[in-house]
Amino acid sequence: MPQTWLIVGPPGCGKTNWIRETLLKHQGSCAYLRLDGCSHEGLEAGINAGIDRNWLSDQIPRLQDLSNASVSPLPSSEDCLALIEAQQFRFPSIADSDRIDPRIQQQLDRLNLKPDKTLHFGRDSELPKQDTLDFTQLEAWHLNLRDSVWDPSSLSSFWFELVNGAYGDVYRAKALMNLPDGRSFFCNWMVSQEGSQFLPLETVEPPTGRPTRCSHLVVQGKALDQVGIQNTISDCLLADEVLEMQQAQLRQQQPDLQLN
């Protein structure tokens, strides 16, 4: 029969990567949902900006989006696996091991979703533990970059500065970023890891203007220089005339591009 699992854990512990690997191995139909995270005193959850859902949907085209589960319910096939992700800083005590945070439970109830089991990063042995950090203080900031296109070299410089402390103590950063040639990259960094991930999406749009797909930056850390981050980003994004000049060159180099 269909299975529904709730996967929770703190920022950057590897929830989305584990979900991706699990769904890629699954032979049947599959579905995914990311819920809004739960903040605690001094610990601010990152916004649910659609980064994870769009990344997973690109990697697993057959993946069903459960964000409208109350209208479009789970597939009824016996082999369906639905994984629900939520950011949660602390897991319940042993006495409350089966209890779901009320704020997460309310979201599940609105969508008529009832997990068969809940897995906590940092508690359950079947999940990896190496990147599960115990945060004592964390603030979050995000920026919607829809329609924005980056100068590639400026993106590399900005990301290096961001994760190396130029704008405060960044512990977690993830984003979907658009380049002028129609590619988009999933950028992913966690303080417990040695380096960043820059993973290209499979879907490439034709270089004919500004893309309309999801592009967003989410940052978590301490003493974040939000104004400094935003000002630097503004200097890194391509203006209309520069974007058209670069894309026109690409179209001339590749006349067989699909432009429709």
PDB file of C-alpha atoms in Angstrom:
ATOM      1  CA  MET A   1       0.000   0.000   0.000  1.00  0.00           C
ATOM      2  CA  PRO A   2       1.144   3.657  -0.413  1.00  0.00           C
ATOM      3  CA  GLN A   3       3.585   4.912   2.217  1.00  0.00           C
ATOM      4  CA  THR A   4       3.947   8.449   3.570  1.00  0.00           C
ATOM      5  CA  TRP A   5       7.009   9.411   5.612  1.00  0.00           C
ATOM      6  CA  LEU A   6       7.720  12.676   7.422  1.00  0.00           C
ATOM      7  CA  ILE A   7      11.433  13.623   7.407  1.00  0.00           C
ATOM      8  CA  VAL A   8      12.513  16.344   9.866  1.00  0.00           C
ATOM      9  CA  GLY A   9      15.802  17.786  11.045  1.00  0.00           C
ATOM     10  CA  PRO A  10      17.811  20.993  11.540  1.00  0.00           C
ATOM     11  CA  PRO A  11      19.159  23.167   8.698  1.00  0.00           C
ATOM     12  CA  GLY A  12      21.738  21.560   6.435  1.00  0.00           C
ATOM     13  CA  CYS A  13      21.622  18.071   7.932  1.00  0.00           C
ATOM     14  CA  GLY A  14      20.998  16.484   4.529  1.00  0.00           C
ATOM     15  CA  LYS A  15      17.217  16.068   4.401  1.00  0.00           C
ATOM     16  CA  THR A  16      16.782  16.955   0.725  1.00  0.00           C
ATOM     17  CA  ASN A  17      19.819  14.958  -0.421  1.00  0.00           C
ATOM     18  CA  TRP A  18      18.590  11.902   1.487  1.00  0.00           C
ATOM     19  CA  ILE A  19      15.107  12.322   0.014  1.00  0.00           C
ATOM     20  CA  ARG A  20      16.542  12.627  -3.501  1.00  0.00           C
ATOM     21  CA  GLU A  21      18.618   9.450  -3.131  1.00  0.00           C
ATOM     22  CA  THR A  22      15.698   7.554  -1.592  1.00  0.00           C
ATOM     23  CA  LEU A  23      13.251   8.541  -4.341  1.00  0.00           C
ATOM     24  CA  LEU A  24      15.750   7.791  -7.114  1.00  0.00           C
ATOM     25  CA  LYS A  25      16.101   4.259  -5.754  1.00  0.00           C
ATOM     26  CA  HIS A  26      12.348   3.796  -5.462  1.00  0.00           C
ATOM     27  CA  GLN A  27      10.917   1.903  -8.421  1.00  0.00           C
ATOM     28  CA  GLY A  28       7.295   2.996  -8.083  1.00  0.00           C
ATOM     29  CA  SER A  29       5.476   6.314  -8.185  1.00  0.00           C
ATOM     30  CA  CYS A  30       6.629   9.011  -5.783  1.00  0.00           C
ATOM     31  CA  ALA A  31       5.570  12.339  -4.333  1.00  0.00           C
ATOM     32  CA  TYR A  32       7.158  15.149  -2.324  1.00  0.00           C
ATOM     33  CA  LEU A  33       6.200  18.061  -0.120  1.00  0.00           C
ATOM     34  CA  ARG A  34       8.197  20.575   1.884  1.00  0.00           C
ATOM     35  CA  LEU A  35       6.365  22.128   4.813  1.00  0.00           C
ATOM     36  CA  ASP A  36       7.116  25.437   6.483  1.00  0.00           C
ATOM     37  CA  GLY A  37       9.773  24.984   9.162  1.00  0.00           C
ATOM     38  CA  CYS A  38       9.391  25.593  12.893  1.00  0.00           C
ATOM     39  CA  SER A  39      11.264  28.450  14.556  1.00  0.00           C
ATOM     40  CA  HIS A  40      12.220  28.408  18.223  1.00  0.00           C
ATOM     41  CA  GLU A  41      13.467  31.120  20.563  1.00  0.00           C
ATOM     42  CA  GLY A  42      16.697  32.418  19.007  1.00  0.00           C
ATOM     43  CA  LEU A  43      16.457  29.882  16.175  1.00  0.00           C
ATOM     44  CA  GLU A  44      14.840  31.156  12.991  1.00  0.00           C
ATOM     45  CA  ALA A  45      13.774  28.628  10.362  1.00  0.00           C
ATOM     46  CA  GLY A  46      14.616  29.310   6.728  1.00  0.00           C
ATOM     47  CA  ILE A  47      11.743  30.242   4.464  1.00  0.00           C
ATOM     48  CA  ASN A  48      10.204  27.558   2.278  1.00  0.00           C
ATOM     49  CA  ALA A  49      11.071  29.258  -1.015  1.00  0.00           C
ATOM     50  CA  GLY A  50      10.505  26.326  -3.358  1.00  0.00           C
ATOM     51  CA  ILE A  51      14.226  25.639  -3.893  1.00  0.00           C
ATOM     52  CA  ASP A  52      14.105  22.017  -2.743  1.00  0.00           C
ATOM     53  CA  ARG A  53      10.869  21.205  -4.580  1.00  0.00           C
ATOM     54  CA  ASN A  54      12.136  22.657  -7.855  1.00  0.00           C
ATOM     55  CA  TRP A  55      15.499  20.917  -7.527  1.00  0.00           C
ATOM     56  CA  LEU A  56      13.891  17.539  -6.836  1.00  0.00           C
ATOM     57  CA  SER A  57      11.313  17.958  -9.609  1.00  0.00           C
ATOM     58  CA  ASP A  58      14.127  18.653 -12.064  1.00  0.00           C
ATOM     59  CA  GLN A  59      16.062  15.580 -10.939  1.00  0.00           C
ATOM     60  CA  ILE A  60      12.995  13.308 -10.756  1.00  0.00           C
ATOM     61  CA  PRO A  61      10.529  14.341 -13.511  1.00  0.00           C
ATOM     62  CA  ARG A  62       7.951  11.733 -12.402  1.00  0.00           C
ATOM     63  CA  LEU A  63       7.771  13.334  -8.943  1.00  0.00           C
ATOM     64  CA  GLN A  64       4.298  14.489  -7.909  1.00  0.00           C
ATOM     65  CA  ASP A  65       4.007  17.781  -6.024  1.00  0.00           C
ATOM     66  CA  LEU A  66       1.906  17.408  -2.862  1.00  0.00           C
ATOM     67  CA  SER A  67       1.525  21.119  -2.141  1.00  0.00           C
ATOM     68  CA  ASN A  68      -2.097  20.800  -3.324  1.00  0.00           C
ATOM     69  CA  ALA A  69      -2.696  17.423  -1.718  1.00  0.00           C
ATOM     70  CA  SER A  70      -6.072  18.498  -0.369  1.00  0.00           C
ATOM     71  CA  VAL A  71      -7.221  18.971  -3.992  1.00  0.00           C
ATOM     72  CA  SER A  72      -5.007  16.402  -5.768  1.00  0.00           C
ATOM     73  CA  PRO A  73      -4.524  13.531  -3.328  1.00  0.00           C
ATOM     74  CA  LEU A  74      -1.744  10.990  -3.243  1.00  0.00           C
ATOM     75  CA  PRO A  75      -1.502   8.471  -6.078  1.00  0.00           C
ATOM     76  CA  SER A  76      -3.477   5.395  -5.120  1.00  0.00           C
ATOM     77  CA  SER A  77      -0.928   2.959  -6.522  1.00  0.00           C
ATOM     78  CA  GLU A  78       0.351   0.351  -4.105  1.00  0.00           C
ATOM     79  CA  ASP A  79       3.990   1.249  -4.756  1.00  0.00           C
ATOM     80  CA  CYS A  80       3.711   5.007  -4.129  1.00  0.00           C
ATOM     81  CA  LEU A  81       6.220   6.565  -1.727  1.00  0.00           C
ATOM     82  CA  ALA A  82       5.503  10.103  -0.487  1.00  0.00           C
ATOM     83  CA  LEU A  83       8.221  11.959   1.443  1.00  0.00           C
ATOM     84  CA  ILE A  84       7.380  15.103   3.402  1.00  0.00           C
ATOM     85  CA  GLU A  85      10.216  17.367   4.538  1.00  0.00           C
ATOM     86  CA  ALA A  86      10.225  19.929   7.361  1.00  0.00           C
ATOM     87  CA  GLN A  87      12.924  21.916   9.121  1.00  0.00           C
ATOM     88  CA  GLN A  88      12.889  21.289  12.863  1.00  0.00           C
ATOM     89  CA  PHE A  89      15.714  22.201  15.220  1.00  0.00           C
ATOM     90  CA  ARG A  90      14.971  19.745  18.012  1.00  0.00           C
ATOM     91  CA  PHE A  91      13.389  16.322  18.014  1.00  0.00           C
ATOM     92  CA  PRO A  92      10.993  15.103  20.710  1.00  0.00           C
ATOM     93  CA  SER A  93      12.136  13.353  23.847  1.00  0.00           C
ATOM     94  CA  ILE A  94      11.982   9.573  24.017  1.00  0.00           C
ATOM     95  CA  ALA A  95       8.691   9.846  25.915  1.00  0.00           C
ATOM     96  CA  ASP A  96       7.203  11.876  23.041  1.00  0.00           C
ATOM     97  CA  SER A  97       9.018  10.038  20.242  1.00  0.00           C
ATOM     98  CA  ASP A  98       5.906   9.621  18.115  1.00  0.00           C
ATOM     99  CA  ARG A  99       4.653  13.176  18.618  1.00  0.00           C
ATOM    100  CA  ILE A 100       4.760  15.598  15.691  1.00  0.00           C
ATOM    101  CA  ASP A 101       5.327  19.293  16.383  1.00  0.00           C
ATOM    102  CA  PRO A 102       1.829  20.898  16.519  1.00  0.00           C
ATOM    103  CA  ARG A 103       2.822  23.514  13.918  1.00  0.00           C
ATOM    104  CA  ILE A 104       3.809  20.770  11.497  1.00  0.00           C
ATOM    105  CA  GLN A 105       0.733  18.712  12.390  1.00  0.00           C
ATOM    106  CA  GLN A 106      -1.541  21.651  11.522  1.00  0.00           C
ATOM    107  CA  GLN A 107      -0.026  21.842   8.036  1.00  0.00           C
ATOM    108  CA  LEU A 108      -0.451  18.105   7.549  1.00  0.00           C
ATOM    109  CA  ASP A 109      -4.066  18.287   8.677  1.00  0.00           C
ATOM    110  CA  ARG A 110      -4.859  21.070   6.203  1.00  0.00           C
ATOM    111  CA  LEU A 111      -3.594  18.864   3.387  1.00  0.00           C
ATOM    112  CA  ASN A 112      -5.254  15.685   4.706  1.00  0.00           C
ATOM    113  CA  LEU A 113      -1.870  13.971   4.988  1.00  0.00           C
ATOM    114  CA  LYS A 114      -1.206  11.308   7.619  1.00  0.00           C
ATOM    115  CA  PRO A 115       2.405  10.071   7.789  1.00  0.00           C
ATOM    116  CA  ASP A 116       2.895   6.369   8.418  1.00  0.00           C
ATOM    117  CA  LYS A 117       6.151   7.146  10.212  1.00  0.00           C
ATOM    118  CA  THR A 118       8.357  10.081  11.179  1.00  0.00           C
ATOM    119  CA  LEU A 119      12.153  10.079  10.864  1.00  0.00           C
ATOM    120  CA  HIS A 120      14.342  12.619  12.716  1.00  0.00           C
ATOM    121  CA  PHE A 121      17.869  13.505  11.635  1.00  0.00           C
ATOM    122  CA  GLY A 122      20.044  13.215  14.731  1.00  0.00           C
ATOM    123  CA  ARG A 123      17.850  10.575  16.353  1.00  0.00           C
ATOM    124  CA  ASP A 124      16.976   7.752  13.959  1.00  0.00           C
ATOM    125  CA  SER A 125      19.818   5.421  13.024  1.00  0.00           C
ATOM    126  CA  GLU A 126      18.682   4.924   9.417  1.00  0.00           C
ATOM    127  CA  LEU A 127      19.491   8.584   8.698  1.00  0.00           C
ATOM    128  CA  PRO A 128      23.059  10.000   8.407  1.00  0.00           C
ATOM    129  CA  LYS A 129      24.327  12.067  11.346  1.00  0.00           C
ATOM    130  CA  GLN A 130      27.553  13.704  10.152  1.00  0.00           C
ATOM    131  CA  ASP A 131      25.961  17.059   9.231  1.00  0.00           C
ATOM    132  CA  THR A 132      23.398  17.242  12.055  1.00  0.00           C
ATOM    133  CA  LEU A 133      24.449  20.325  14.047  1.00  0.00           C
ATOM    134  CA  ASP A 134      22.992  21.569  17.327  1.00  0.00           C
ATOM    135  CA  PHE A 135      22.379  25.277  16.822  1.00  0.00           C
ATOM    136  CA  THR A 136      22.082  27.655  19.784  1.00  0.00           C
ATOM    137  CA  GLN A 137      21.362  30.811  17.772  1.00  0.00           C
ATOM    138  CA  LEU A 138      20.407  31.287  14.149  1.00  0.00           C
ATOM    139  CA  GLU A 139      18.852  34.033  12.065  1.00  0.00           C
ATOM    140  CA  ALA A 140      17.484  33.636   8.552  1.00  0.00           C
ATOM    141  CA  TRP A 141      17.303  35.880   5.485  1.00  0.00           C
ATOM    142  CA  HIS A 142      16.147  35.308   1.936  1.00  0.00           C
ATOM    143  CA  LEU A 143      15.891  37.079  -1.405  1.00  0.00           C
ATOM    144  CA  ASN A 144      13.556  36.303  -4.304  1.00  0.00           C
ATOM    145  CA  LEU A 145      15.625  36.390  -7.512  1.00  0.00           C
ATOM    146  CA  ARG A 146      12.904  35.481 -10.007  1.00  0.00           C
ATOM    147  CA  ASP A 147      13.692  36.944 -13.479  1.00  0.00           C
ATOM    148  CA  SER A 148      17.276  37.641 -12.362  1.00  0.00           C
ATOM    149  CA  VAL A 149      20.264  36.426 -14.384  1.00  0.00           C
ATOM    150  CA  TRP A 150      23.807  36.345 -12.983  1.00  0.00           C
ATOM    151  CA  ASP A 151      27.100  37.218 -14.548  1.00  0.00           C
ATOM    152  CA  PRO A 152      28.809  33.791 -14.114  1.00  0.00           C
ATOM    153  CA  SER A 153      32.143  35.058 -12.774  1.00  0.00           C
ATOM    154  CA  SER A 154      30.389  37.460 -10.408  1.00  0.00           C
ATOM    155  CA  LEU A 155      28.254  34.606  -9.065  1.00  0.00           C
ATOM    156  CA  SER A 156      31.383  32.585  -8.231  1.00  0.00           C
ATOM    157  CA  SER A 157      32.964  35.560  -6.467  1.00  0.00           C
ATOM    158  CA  PHE A 158      29.827  36.414  -4.531  1.00  0.00           C
ATOM    159  CA  TRP A 159      29.261  32.847  -3.350  1.00  0.00           C
ATOM    160  CA  PHE A 160      32.894  32.553  -2.196  1.00  0.00           C
ATOM    161  CA  GLU A 161      32.545  35.787  -0.211  1.00  0.00           C
ATOM    162  CA  LEU A 162      29.178  34.732   1.221  1.00  0.00           C
ATOM    163  CA  VAL A 163      30.279  31.389   2.644  1.00  0.00           C
ATOM    164  CA  ASN A 164      33.634  32.727   3.845  1.00  0.00           C
ATOM    165  CA  GLY A 165      32.291  35.371   6.213  1.00  0.00           C
ATOM    166  CA  ALA A 166      32.228  38.571   4.166  1.00  0.00           C
ATOM    167  CA  TYR A 167      28.587  39.184   5.182  1.00  0.00           C
ATOM    168  CA  GLY A 168      28.474  37.657   8.648  1.00  0.00           C
ATOM    169  CA  ASP A 169      28.761  34.130  10.003  1.00  0.00           C
ATOM    170  CA  VAL A 170      26.891  32.087   7.398  1.00  0.00           C
ATOM    171  CA  TYR A 171      26.177  28.528   8.546  1.00  0.00           C
ATOM    172  CA  ARG A 172      23.768  27.533   5.773  1.00  0.00           C
ATOM    173  CA  ALA A 173      23.183  28.853   2.259  1.00  0.00           C
ATOM    174  CA  LYS A 174      21.243  27.442  -0.660  1.00  0.00           C
ATOM    175  CA  ALA A 175      19.923  28.899  -3.883  1.00  0.00           C
ATOM    176  CA  LEU A 176      18.736  28.376  -7.423  1.00  0.00           C
ATOM    177  CA  MET A 177      20.614  30.771  -9.746  1.00  0.00           C
ATOM    178  CA  ASN A 178      20.056  31.529 -13.452  1.00  0.00           C
ATOM    179  CA  LEU A 179      22.865  32.058 -15.993  1.00  0.00           C
ATOM    180  CA  PRO A 180      22.556  33.845 -19.371  1.00  0.00           C
ATOM    181  CA  ASP A 181      22.994  30.637 -21.410  1.00  0.00           C
ATOM    182  CA  GLY A 182      19.729  29.235 -20.021  1.00  0.00           C
ATOM    183  CA  ARG A 183      21.241  27.019 -17.346  1.00  0.00           C
ATOM    184  CA  SER A 184      20.255  27.111 -13.686  1.00  0.00           C
ATOM    185  CA  PHE A 185      22.383  25.897 -10.776  1.00  0.00           C
ATOM    186  CA  PHE A 186      21.458  24.535  -7.383  1.00  0.00           C
ATOM    187  CA  CYS A 187      24.016  26.118  -5.038  1.00  0.00           C
ATOM    188  CA  ASN A 188      24.338  24.431  -1.660  1.00  0.00           C
ATOM    189  CA  TRP A 189      26.650  25.021   1.318  1.00  0.00           C
ATOM    190  CA  MET A 190      26.756  23.983   4.973  1.00  0.00           C
ATOM    191  CA  VAL A 191      29.390  24.963   7.522  1.00  0.00           C
ATOM    192  CA  SER A 192      30.034  21.293   8.387  1.00  0.00           C
ATOM    193  CA  GLN A 193      31.046  20.486   4.793  1.00  0.00           C
ATOM    194  CA  GLU A 194      34.403  21.163   3.148  1.00  0.00           C
ATOM    195  CA  GLY A 195      33.049  22.881   0.050  1.00  0.00           C
ATOM    196  CA  SER A 196      29.985  24.054  -1.841  1.00  0.00           C
ATOM    197  CA  GLN A 197      27.868  22.105  -4.282  1.00  0.00           C
ATOM    198  CA  PHE A 198      27.148  23.697  -7.668  1.00  0.00           C
ATOM    199  CA  LEU A 199      24.765  21.287  -9.364  1.00  0.00           C
ATOM    200  CA  PRO A 200      23.259  22.091 -12.794  1.00  0.00           C
ATOM    201  CA  LEU A 201      19.576  21.510 -13.381  1.00  0.00           C
ATOM    202  CA  GLU A 202      18.736  19.122 -16.198  1.00  0.00           C
ATOM    203  CA  THR A 203      16.273  21.605 -17.675  1.00  0.00           C
ATOM    204  CA  VAL A 204      17.903  24.311 -19.804  1.00  0.00           C
ATOM    205  CA  GLU A 205      15.893  27.218 -21.169  1.00  0.00           C
ATOM    206  CA  PRO A 206      16.653  28.842 -24.553  1.00  0.00           C
ATOM    207  CA  PRO A 207      18.698  32.070 -24.292  1.00  0.00           C
ATOM    208  CA  THR A 208      15.832  34.329 -25.294  1.00  0.00           C
ATOM    209  CA  GLY A 209      15.292  36.692 -22.397  1.00  0.00           C
ATOM    210  CA  ARG A 210      14.740  36.358 -18.699  1.00  0.00           C
ATOM    211  CA  PRO A 211      13.686  32.965 -17.330  1.00  0.00           C
ATOM    212  CA  THR A 212      10.519  32.735 -15.257  1.00  0.00           C
ATOM    213  CA  ARG A 213      11.414  29.660 -13.203  1.00  0.00           C
ATOM    214  CA  CYS A 214      12.127  29.687  -9.472  1.00  0.00           C
ATOM    215  CA  SER A 215      15.270  31.538  -8.403  1.00  0.00           C
ATOM    216  CA  HIS A 216      15.819  32.270  -4.730  1.00  0.00           C
ATOM    217  CA  LEU A 217      18.551  32.614  -2.099  1.00  0.00           C
ATOM    218  CA  VAL A 218      18.111  31.465   1.510  1.00  0.00           C
ATOM    219  CA  VAL A 219      20.800  32.180   4.119  1.00  0.00           C
ATOM    220  CA  GLN A 220      21.009  31.234   7.793  1.00  0.00           C
ATOM    221  CA  GLY A 221      23.677  32.348  10.243  1.00  0.00           C
ATOM    222  CA  LYS A 222      24.552  35.029  12.775  1.00  0.00           C
ATOM    223  CA  ALA A 223      25.095  38.794  12.422  1.00  0.00           C
ATOM    224  CA  LEU A 224      24.117  38.664   8.752  1.00  0.00           C
ATOM    225  CA  ASP A 225      24.819  41.825   6.745  1.00  0.00           C
ATOM    226  CA  GLN A 226      21.572  41.742   4.815  1.00  0.00           C
ATOM    227  CA  VAL A 227      22.083  45.132   3.156  1.00  0.00           C
ATOM    228  CA  GLY A 228      25.603  44.187   2.110  1.00  0.00           C
ATOM    229  CA  ILE A 229      24.419  40.907   0.588  1.00  0.00           C
ATOM    230  CA  GLN A 230      21.639  42.603  -1.369  1.00  0.00           C
ATOM    231  CA  ASN A 231      23.874  45.427  -2.613  1.00  0.00           C
ATOM    232  CA  THR A 232      26.506  42.994  -3.854  1.00  0.00           C
ATOM    233  CA  ILE A 233      23.890  40.886  -5.609  1.00  0.00           C
ATOM    234  CA  SER A 234      22.537  43.967  -7.372  1.00  0.00           C
ATOM    235  CA  ASP A 235      26.019  44.570  -8.804  1.00  0.00           C
ATOM    236  CA  CYS A 236      26.257  40.942 -10.012  1.00  0.00           C
ATOM    237  CA  LEU A 237      22.991  40.738 -11.972  1.00  0.00           C
ATOM    238  CA  LEU A 238      22.832  41.434 -15.705  1.00  0.00           C
ATOM    239  CA  ALA A 239      20.896  44.433 -17.009  1.00  0.00           C
ATOM    240  CA  ASP A 240      18.531  43.898 -19.953  1.00  0.00           C
ATOM    241  CA  GLU A 241      20.893  45.251 -22.607  1.00  0.00           C
ATOM    242  CA  VAL A 242      23.883  43.227 -21.361  1.00  0.00           C
ATOM    243  CA  LEU A 243      21.785  40.070 -21.119  1.00  0.00           C
ATOM    244  CA  GLU A 244      20.484  40.494 -24.679  1.00  0.00           C
ATOM    245  CA  MET A 245      24.001  41.112 -26.008  1.00  0.00           C
ATOM    246  CA  GLN A 246      25.314  37.911 -24.403  1.00  0.00           C
ATOM    247  CA  GLN A 247      22.332  35.834 -25.469  1.00  0.00           C
ATOM    248  CA  ALA A 248      22.493  37.156 -29.041  1.00  0.00           C
ATOM    249  CA  GLN A 249      26.075  35.886 -29.252  1.00  0.00           C
ATOM    250  CA  LEU A 250      24.942  32.483 -27.963  1.00  0.00           C
ATOM    251  CA  ARG A 251      22.150  32.313 -30.547  1.00  0.00           C
ATOM    252  CA  GLN A 252      24.606  33.144 -33.343  1.00  0.00           C
ATOM    253  CA  GLN A 253      26.995  30.437 -32.149  1.00  0.00           C
ATOM    254  CA  GLN A 254      24.181  27.884 -31.941  1.00  0.00           C
ATOM    255  CA  PRO A 255      21.722  28.652 -34.766  1.00  0.00           C
ATOM    256  CA  ASP A 256      19.879  25.362 -34.206  1.00  0.00           C
ATOM    257  CA  LEU A 257      18.683  26.400 -30.755  1.00  0.00           C
ATOM    258  CA  GLN A 258      15.008  25.758 -30.051  1.00  0.00           C
ATOM    259  CA  LEU A 259      13.702  29.293 -29.633  1.00  0.00           C
ATOM    260  CA  ASN A 260      10.013  28.560 -29.123  1.00  0.00           C
TER     261      ASN A 260
END
